[in-house]
Short mmCIF file of C-alpha atoms in Angstrom, two decimals:
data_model
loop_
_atom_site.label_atom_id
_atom_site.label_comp_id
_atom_site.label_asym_id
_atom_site.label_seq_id
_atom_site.Cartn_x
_atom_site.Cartn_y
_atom_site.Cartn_z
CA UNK A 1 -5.94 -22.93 33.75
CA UNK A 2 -7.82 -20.17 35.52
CA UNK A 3 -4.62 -18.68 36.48
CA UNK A 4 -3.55 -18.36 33.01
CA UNK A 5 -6.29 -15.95 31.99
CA UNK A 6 -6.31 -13.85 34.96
CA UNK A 7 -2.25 -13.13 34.51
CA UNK A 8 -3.25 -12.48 30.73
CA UNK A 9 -5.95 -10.04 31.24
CA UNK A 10 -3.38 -8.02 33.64
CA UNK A 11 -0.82 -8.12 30.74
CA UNK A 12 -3.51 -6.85 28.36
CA UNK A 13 -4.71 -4.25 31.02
CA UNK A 14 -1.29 -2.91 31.23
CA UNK A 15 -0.35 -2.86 27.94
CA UNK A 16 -3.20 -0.30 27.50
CA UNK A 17 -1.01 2.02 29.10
CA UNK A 18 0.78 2.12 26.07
CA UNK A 19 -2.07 3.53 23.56
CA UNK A 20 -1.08 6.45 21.55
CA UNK A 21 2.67 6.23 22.48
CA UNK A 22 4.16 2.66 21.08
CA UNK A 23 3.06 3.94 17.31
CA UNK A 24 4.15 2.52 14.93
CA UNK A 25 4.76 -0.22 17.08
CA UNK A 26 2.01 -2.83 19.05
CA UNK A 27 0.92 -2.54 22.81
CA UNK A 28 2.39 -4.86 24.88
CA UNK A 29 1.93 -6.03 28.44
CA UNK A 30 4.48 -8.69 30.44
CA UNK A 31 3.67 -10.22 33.40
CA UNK A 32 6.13 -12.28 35.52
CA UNK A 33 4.99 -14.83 38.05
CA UNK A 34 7.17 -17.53 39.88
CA UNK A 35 5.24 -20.09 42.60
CA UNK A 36 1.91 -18.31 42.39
CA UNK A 37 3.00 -14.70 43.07
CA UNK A 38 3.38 -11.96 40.60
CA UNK A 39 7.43 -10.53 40.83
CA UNK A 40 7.51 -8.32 37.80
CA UNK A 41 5.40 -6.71 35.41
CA UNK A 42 6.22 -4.07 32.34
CA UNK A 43 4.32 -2.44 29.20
CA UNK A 44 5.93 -1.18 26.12
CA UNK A 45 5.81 2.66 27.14
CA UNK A 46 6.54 4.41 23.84
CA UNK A 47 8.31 3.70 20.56
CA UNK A 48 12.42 3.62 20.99
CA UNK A 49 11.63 2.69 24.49
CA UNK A 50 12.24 -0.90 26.13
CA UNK A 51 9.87 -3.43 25.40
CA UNK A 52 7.40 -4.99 27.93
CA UNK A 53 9.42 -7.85 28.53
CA UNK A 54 12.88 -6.13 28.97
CA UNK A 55 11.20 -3.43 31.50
CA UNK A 56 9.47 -6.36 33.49
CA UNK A 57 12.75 -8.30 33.93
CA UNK A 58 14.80 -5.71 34.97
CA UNK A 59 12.22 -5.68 37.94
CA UNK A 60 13.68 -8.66 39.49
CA UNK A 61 17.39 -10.69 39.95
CA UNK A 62 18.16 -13.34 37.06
CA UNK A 63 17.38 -16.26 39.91
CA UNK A 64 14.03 -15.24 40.58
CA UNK A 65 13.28 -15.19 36.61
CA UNK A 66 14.78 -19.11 36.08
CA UNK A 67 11.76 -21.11 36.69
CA UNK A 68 9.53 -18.67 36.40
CA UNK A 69 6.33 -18.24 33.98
CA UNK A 70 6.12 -15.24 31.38
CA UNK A 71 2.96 -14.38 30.23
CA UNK A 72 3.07 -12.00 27.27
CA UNK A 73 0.31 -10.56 25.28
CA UNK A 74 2.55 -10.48 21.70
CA UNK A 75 5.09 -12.74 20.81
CA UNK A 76 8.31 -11.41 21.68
CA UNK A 77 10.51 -10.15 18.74
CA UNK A 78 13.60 -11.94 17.52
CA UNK A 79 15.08 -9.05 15.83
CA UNK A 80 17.61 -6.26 16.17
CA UNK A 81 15.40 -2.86 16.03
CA UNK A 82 15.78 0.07 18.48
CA UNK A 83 15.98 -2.40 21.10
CA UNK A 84 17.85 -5.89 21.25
CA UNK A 85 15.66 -9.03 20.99
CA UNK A 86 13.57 -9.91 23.76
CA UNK A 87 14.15 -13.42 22.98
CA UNK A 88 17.57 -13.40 24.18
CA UNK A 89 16.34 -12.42 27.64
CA UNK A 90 14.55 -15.56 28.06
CA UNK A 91 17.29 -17.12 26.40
CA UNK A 92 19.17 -15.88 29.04
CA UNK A 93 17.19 -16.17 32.42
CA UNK A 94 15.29 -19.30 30.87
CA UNK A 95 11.53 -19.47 32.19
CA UNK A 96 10.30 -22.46 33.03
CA UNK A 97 7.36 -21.36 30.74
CA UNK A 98 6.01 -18.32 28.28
CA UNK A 99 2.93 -17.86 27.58
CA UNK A 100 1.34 -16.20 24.31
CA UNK A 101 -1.76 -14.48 23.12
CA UNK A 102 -0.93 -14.04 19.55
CA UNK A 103 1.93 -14.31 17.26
CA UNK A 104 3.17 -11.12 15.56
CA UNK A 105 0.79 -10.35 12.80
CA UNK A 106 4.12 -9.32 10.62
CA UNK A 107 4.29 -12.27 8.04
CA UNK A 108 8.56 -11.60 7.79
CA UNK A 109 8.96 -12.08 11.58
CA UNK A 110 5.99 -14.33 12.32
CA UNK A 111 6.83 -17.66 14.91
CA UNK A 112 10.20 -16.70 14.49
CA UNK A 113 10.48 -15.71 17.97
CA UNK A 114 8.63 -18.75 19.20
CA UNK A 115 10.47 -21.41 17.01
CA UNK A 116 13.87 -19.68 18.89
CA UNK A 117 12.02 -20.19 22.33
CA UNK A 118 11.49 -23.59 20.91
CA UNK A 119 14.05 -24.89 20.17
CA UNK A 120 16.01 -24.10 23.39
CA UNK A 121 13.40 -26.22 25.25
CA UNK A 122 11.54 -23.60 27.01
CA UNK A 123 7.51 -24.43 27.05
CA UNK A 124 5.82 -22.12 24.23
CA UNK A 125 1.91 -21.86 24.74
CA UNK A 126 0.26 -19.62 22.16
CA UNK A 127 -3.34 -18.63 21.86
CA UNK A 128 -4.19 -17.84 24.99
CA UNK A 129 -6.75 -14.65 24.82
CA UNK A 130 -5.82 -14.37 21.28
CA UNK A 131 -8.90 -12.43 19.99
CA UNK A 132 -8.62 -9.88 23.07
CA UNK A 133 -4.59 -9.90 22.14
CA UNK A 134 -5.74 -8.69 18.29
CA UNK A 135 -8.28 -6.37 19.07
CA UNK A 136 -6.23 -4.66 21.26
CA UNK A 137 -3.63 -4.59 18.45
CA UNK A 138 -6.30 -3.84 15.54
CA UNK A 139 -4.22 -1.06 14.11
CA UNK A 140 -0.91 -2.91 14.55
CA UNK A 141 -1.82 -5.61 12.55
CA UNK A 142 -4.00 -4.35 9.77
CA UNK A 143 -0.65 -1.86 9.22
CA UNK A 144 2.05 -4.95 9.38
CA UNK A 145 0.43 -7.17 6.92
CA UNK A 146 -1.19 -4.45 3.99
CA UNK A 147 0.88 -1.16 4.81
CA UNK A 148 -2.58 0.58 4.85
CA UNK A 149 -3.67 2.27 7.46
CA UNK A 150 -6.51 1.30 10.31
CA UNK A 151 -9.40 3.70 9.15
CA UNK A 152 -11.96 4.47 12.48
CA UNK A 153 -14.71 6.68 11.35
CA UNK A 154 -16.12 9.40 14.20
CA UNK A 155 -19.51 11.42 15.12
CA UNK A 156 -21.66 12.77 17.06
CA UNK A 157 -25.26 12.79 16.78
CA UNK A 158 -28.73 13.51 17.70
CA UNK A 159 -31.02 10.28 18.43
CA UNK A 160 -32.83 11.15 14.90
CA UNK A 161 -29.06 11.10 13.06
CA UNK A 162 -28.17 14.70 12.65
CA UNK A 163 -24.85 16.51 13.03
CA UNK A 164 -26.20 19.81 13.05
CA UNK A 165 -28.97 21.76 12.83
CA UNK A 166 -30.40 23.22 9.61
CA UNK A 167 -28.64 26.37 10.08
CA UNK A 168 -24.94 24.34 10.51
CA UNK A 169 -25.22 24.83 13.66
CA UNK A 170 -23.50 21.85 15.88
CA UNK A 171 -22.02 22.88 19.31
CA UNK A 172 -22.32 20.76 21.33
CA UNK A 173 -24.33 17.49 20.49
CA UNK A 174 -22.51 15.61 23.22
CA UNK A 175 -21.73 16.69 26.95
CA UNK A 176 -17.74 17.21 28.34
CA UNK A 177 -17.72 12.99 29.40
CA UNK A 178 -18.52 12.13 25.58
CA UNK A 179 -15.89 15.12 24.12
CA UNK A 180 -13.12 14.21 26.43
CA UNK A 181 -13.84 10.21 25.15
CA UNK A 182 -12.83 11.88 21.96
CA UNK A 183 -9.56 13.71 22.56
CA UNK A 184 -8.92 9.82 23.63
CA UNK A 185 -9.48 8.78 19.92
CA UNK A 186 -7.18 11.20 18.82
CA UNK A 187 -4.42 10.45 20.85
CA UNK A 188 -4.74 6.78 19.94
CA UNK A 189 -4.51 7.88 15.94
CA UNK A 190 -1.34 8.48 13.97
CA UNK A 191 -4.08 11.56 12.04
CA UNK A 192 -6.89 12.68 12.22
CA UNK A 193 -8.85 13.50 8.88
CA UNK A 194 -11.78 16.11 7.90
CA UNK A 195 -13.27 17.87 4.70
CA UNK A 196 -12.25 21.17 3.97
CA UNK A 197 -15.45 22.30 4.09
CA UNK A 198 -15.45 21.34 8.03
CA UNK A 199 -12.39 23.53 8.36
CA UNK A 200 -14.17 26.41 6.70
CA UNK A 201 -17.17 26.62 8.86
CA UNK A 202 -16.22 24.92 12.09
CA UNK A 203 -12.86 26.33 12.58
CA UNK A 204 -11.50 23.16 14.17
CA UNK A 205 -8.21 22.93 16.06
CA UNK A 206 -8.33 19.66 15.95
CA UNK A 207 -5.57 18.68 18.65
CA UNK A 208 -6.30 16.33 21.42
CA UNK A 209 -6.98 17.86 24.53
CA UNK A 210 -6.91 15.61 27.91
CA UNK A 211 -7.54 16.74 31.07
CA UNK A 212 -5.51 14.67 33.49
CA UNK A 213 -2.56 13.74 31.28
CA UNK A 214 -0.18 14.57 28.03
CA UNK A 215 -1.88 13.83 24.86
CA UNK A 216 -0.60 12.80 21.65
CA UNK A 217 -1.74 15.62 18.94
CA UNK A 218 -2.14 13.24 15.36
CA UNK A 219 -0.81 14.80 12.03
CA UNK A 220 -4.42 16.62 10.53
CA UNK A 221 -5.20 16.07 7.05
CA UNK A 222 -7.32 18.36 5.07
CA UNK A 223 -9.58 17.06 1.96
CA UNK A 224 -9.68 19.71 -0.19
CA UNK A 225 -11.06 18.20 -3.98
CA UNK A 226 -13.02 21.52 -4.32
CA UNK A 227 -9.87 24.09 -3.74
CA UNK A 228 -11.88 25.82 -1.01
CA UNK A 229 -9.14 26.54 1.28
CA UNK A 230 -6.85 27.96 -1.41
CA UNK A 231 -5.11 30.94 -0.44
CA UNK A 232 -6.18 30.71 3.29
CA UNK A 233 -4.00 32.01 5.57
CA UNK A 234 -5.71 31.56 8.51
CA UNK A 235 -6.58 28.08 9.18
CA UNK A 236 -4.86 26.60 12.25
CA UNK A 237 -2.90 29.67 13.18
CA UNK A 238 -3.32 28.72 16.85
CA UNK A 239 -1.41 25.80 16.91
CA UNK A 240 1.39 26.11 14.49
CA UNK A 241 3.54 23.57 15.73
CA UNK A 242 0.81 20.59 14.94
CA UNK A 243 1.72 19.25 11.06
CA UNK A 244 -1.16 20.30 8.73
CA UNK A 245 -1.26 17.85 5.07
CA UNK A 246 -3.78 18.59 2.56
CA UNK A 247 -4.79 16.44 -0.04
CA UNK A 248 -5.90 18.91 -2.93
CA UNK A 249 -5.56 20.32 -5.85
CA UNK A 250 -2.51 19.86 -7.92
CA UNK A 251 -0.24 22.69 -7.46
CA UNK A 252 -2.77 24.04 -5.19
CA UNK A 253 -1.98 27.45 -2.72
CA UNK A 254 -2.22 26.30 0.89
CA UNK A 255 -0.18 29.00 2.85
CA UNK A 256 -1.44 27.05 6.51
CA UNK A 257 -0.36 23.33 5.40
CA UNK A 258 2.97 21.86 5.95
CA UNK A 259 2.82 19.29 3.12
CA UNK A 260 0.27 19.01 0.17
CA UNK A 261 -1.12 15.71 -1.15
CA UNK A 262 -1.75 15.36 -5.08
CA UNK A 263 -4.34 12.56 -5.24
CA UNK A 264 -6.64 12.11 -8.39
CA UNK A 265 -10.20 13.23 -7.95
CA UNK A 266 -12.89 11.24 -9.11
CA UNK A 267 -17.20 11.43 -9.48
CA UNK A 268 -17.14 11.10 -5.55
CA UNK A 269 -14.53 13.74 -4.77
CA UNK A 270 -11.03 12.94 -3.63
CA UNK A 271 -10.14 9.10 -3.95
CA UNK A 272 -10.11 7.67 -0.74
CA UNK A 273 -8.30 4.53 -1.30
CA UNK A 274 -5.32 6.11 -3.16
CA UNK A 275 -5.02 8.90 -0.38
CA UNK A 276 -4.92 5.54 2.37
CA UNK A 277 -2.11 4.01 0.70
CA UNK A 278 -0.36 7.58 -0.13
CA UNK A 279 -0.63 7.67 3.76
CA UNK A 280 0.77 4.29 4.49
CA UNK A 281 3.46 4.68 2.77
CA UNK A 282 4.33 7.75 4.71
CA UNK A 283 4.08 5.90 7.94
CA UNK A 284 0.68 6.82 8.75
CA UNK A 285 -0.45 3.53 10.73
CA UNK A 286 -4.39 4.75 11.44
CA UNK A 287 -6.66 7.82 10.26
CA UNK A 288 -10.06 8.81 12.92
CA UNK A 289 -12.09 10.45 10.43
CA UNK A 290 -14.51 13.19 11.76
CA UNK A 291 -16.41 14.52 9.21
CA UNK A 292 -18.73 16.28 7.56
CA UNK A 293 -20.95 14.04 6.22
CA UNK A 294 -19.64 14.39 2.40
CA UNK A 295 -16.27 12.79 3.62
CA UNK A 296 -17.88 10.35 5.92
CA UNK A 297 -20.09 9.34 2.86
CA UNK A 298 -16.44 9.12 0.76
CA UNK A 299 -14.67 6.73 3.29
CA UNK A 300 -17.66 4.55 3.78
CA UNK A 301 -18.56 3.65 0.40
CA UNK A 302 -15.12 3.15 -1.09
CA UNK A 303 -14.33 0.47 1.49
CA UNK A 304 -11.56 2.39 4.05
CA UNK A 305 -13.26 2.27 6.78
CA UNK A 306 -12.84 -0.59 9.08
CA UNK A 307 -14.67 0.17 12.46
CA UNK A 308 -16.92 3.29 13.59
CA UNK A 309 -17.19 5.58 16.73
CA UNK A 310 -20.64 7.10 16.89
CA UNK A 311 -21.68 8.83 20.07
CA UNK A 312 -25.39 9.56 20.18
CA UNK A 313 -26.52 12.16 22.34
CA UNK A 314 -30.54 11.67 24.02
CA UNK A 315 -31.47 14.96 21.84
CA UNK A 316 -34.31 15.55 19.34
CA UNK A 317 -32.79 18.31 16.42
CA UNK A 318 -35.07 17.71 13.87
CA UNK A 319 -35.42 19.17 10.15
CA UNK A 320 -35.28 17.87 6.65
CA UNK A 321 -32.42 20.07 5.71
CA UNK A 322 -30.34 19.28 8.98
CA UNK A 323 -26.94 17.62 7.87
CA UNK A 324 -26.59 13.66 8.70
CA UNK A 325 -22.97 11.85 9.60
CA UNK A 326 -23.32 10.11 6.21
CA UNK A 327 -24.52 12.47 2.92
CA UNK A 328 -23.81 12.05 -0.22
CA UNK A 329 -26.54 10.13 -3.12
CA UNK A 330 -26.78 6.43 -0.42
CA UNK A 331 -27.92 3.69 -1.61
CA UNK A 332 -30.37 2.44 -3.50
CA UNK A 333 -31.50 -0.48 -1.98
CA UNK A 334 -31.80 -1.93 1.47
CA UNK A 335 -29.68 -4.98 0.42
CA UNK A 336 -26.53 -2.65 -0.76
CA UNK A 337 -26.39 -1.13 3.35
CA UNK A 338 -23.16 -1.75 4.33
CA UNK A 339 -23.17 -4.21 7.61
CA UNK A 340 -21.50 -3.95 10.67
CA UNK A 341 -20.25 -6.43 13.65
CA UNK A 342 -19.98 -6.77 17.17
CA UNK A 343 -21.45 -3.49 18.29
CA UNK A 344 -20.99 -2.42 21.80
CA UNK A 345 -22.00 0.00 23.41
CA UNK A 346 -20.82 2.52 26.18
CA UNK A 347 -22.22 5.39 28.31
CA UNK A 348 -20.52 8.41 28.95
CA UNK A 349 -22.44 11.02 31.05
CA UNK A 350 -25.82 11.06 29.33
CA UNK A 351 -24.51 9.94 25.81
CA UNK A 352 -23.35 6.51 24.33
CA UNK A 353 -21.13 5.57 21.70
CA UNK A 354 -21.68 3.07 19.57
CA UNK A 355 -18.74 0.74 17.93
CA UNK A 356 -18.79 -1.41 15.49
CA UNK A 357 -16.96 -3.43 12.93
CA UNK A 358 -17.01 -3.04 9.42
CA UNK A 359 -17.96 -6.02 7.62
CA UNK A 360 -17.16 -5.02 3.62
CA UNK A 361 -20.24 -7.13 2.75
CA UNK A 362 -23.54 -6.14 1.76
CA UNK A 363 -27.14 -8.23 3.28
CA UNK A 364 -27.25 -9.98 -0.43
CA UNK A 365 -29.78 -10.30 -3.08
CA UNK A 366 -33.01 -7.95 -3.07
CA UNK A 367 -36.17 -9.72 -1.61
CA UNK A 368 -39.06 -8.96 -4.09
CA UNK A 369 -41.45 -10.72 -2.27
CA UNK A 370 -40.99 -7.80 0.47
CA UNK A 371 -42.13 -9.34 4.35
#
């Protein structure tokens, strides 16, 4: 039914409202409608807080909920947590009808909710918008069924694929419209993640800074392999109260960071799927890596990554020796690029950014034969 979708896309519009607060739990939007009208609608606001569906029926008396249709954009939990099952509300108030976008991705919980729903003989319809439902949800998901955490990867660039000039040189590629898009990716991430050499020329603060509203700053991790931040006492002395990790050295001296990460170090520098997992199981849910190049070059080709953010700015800089988003020794051969999926594309001011999927596959065997 056409009505269906539209009351789904306004649950998955409003559950937006929840980005970089519900961590480490899922966006969710609830929309109420009884006899064509729209009585109640709620988002899940921030972790510890009500769910979507208990703020949206606390909008309206128990009578106007019986009979009603629910249209939900997760299924709703069965489970004692912070809060108390959403299922019992509906249990409760009994809709005449709820209606689903996905299950919850969480394979100990999964249908559980909908089998209760079930069984009490209200009308269960699941699917509806799914793929919007998961995309939305990308970092939810990945997190509930590996414990590893969703891995976006972040620059900007010229139009001929530099970061910076020859010189190191690098403020500002992008205009205000295409920064402030990127204090957005922050506050979405659980931490943010850079080389140390970044740190040591750049001076980053690496907070997220939004103009019209609070922002959520993420925890900033430091790769260090090289020790080149030993003994520095400076870094990040402007904002003391954000966490600073490092993953360096073993027993290395890093007066600045508030926890220090022993992770082997390999031919590539530090190993990037061991530091993911050390992360996970800290509670890290998602990483927005944002450079240099060397790291960029680390996540991408041992496999972390699973989507990129790359804003391109309309500017010419030019220069063999001018530093790319991805460095390190590449490949060898076209067929060994990694691929990418449903790119998109979005303007802000004069610049675009680019998104994309990652795809973990390669474009298969080498064509001899050439074109």
């Amino acid at each position: 039914m056409l009505a269906d979708h539209v009351y789904m896309n306004r649950a998955l519009t409003i559950a937006k409202r929840g980005r970089g607060w519900t961590s480490p739990n899922p966006m969710v939007g609830c929309v109420i409608v009884r006899d064509g009208v729209v009585i109640a609608e709620g988002w899940h606001q921030r972790v510890g807080m009500p769910h979507a569906e208990a703020m949206a029926c606390e909008q309206c008396p128990p009578e106007a909920l019986q009979g009603s249709v629910v249209y939900v954009t997760l299924e709703p939990c069965a489970h004692y947590g912070r809060t108390a099952p959403c299922t019992d509300l509906f249990l409760t108030h009994r809709p005449s009808r709820i209606v689903i976008a996905m299950e919850d991705p969480n394979p100990h919980v999964k249908g559980g909710g909908i089998e209760i729903l079930r069984s009490a003989g209200i009308t269960v319809e699941v699917g509806l918008l799914e793929k919007e439902a998961a995309r939305l949800n990308e970092i939810f998901i990945k997190y509930s069924k590996t414990g590893m955490p969703w891995v976006t990867a972040k620059c900007a660039m010229s139009l001929d694929g530099k970061i910076a000039t020859h010189t190191g040189h690098s403020r500002w590629i992008t205009g205000m419209t295409a920064r402030l898009a990127t204090h957005e990716l922050r506050h979405a991430h659980d931490a943010i993640l850079v080389g140390s050499r970044t740190v040591h020329y750049d001076r980053p603060r690496l907070t997220t800074r939004l103009m019209y509203k609070e922002g959520r700053n993420p925890v900033r991790i430091i790769l260090d392999a090289e020790g080149i931040l030993e003994g520095n006492r400076d870094a990040f002395q402007d904002t003391p109260d954000v966490p600073v990790w490092v993953a360096g050295k073993k027993n290395g001296d890093y007066p600045f960071a508030d926890e220090v990460i022993d992770l082997p170090v390999n031919a590539s520098g530090m190993d990037m799927p061991a530091l993911m997992a050390s992360l996970g199981a800290r509670g890290v849910t998602s990483v927005l890596i944002e450079g240099g190049g060397e790291t960029l070059a680390s996540a991408f080709f041992s496999g972390v990554v699973d989507k990129l953010c790359f804003f391109v700015a309309p500017k010419i800089i030019g220069g063999r020796d001018a530093v790319t988003p991805v460095e390190g020794k590449g490949i060898d051969y076209m067929n060994e690029a990694l691929h990418f999926t449903d790119l998109t594309a979005q303007t802000y001011g004069e610049d675009v950014c680019l998104e994309a999927y990652v795809t973990h596959e390669t474009s298969g065997r080498q064509d001899a034969a050439g074109v």
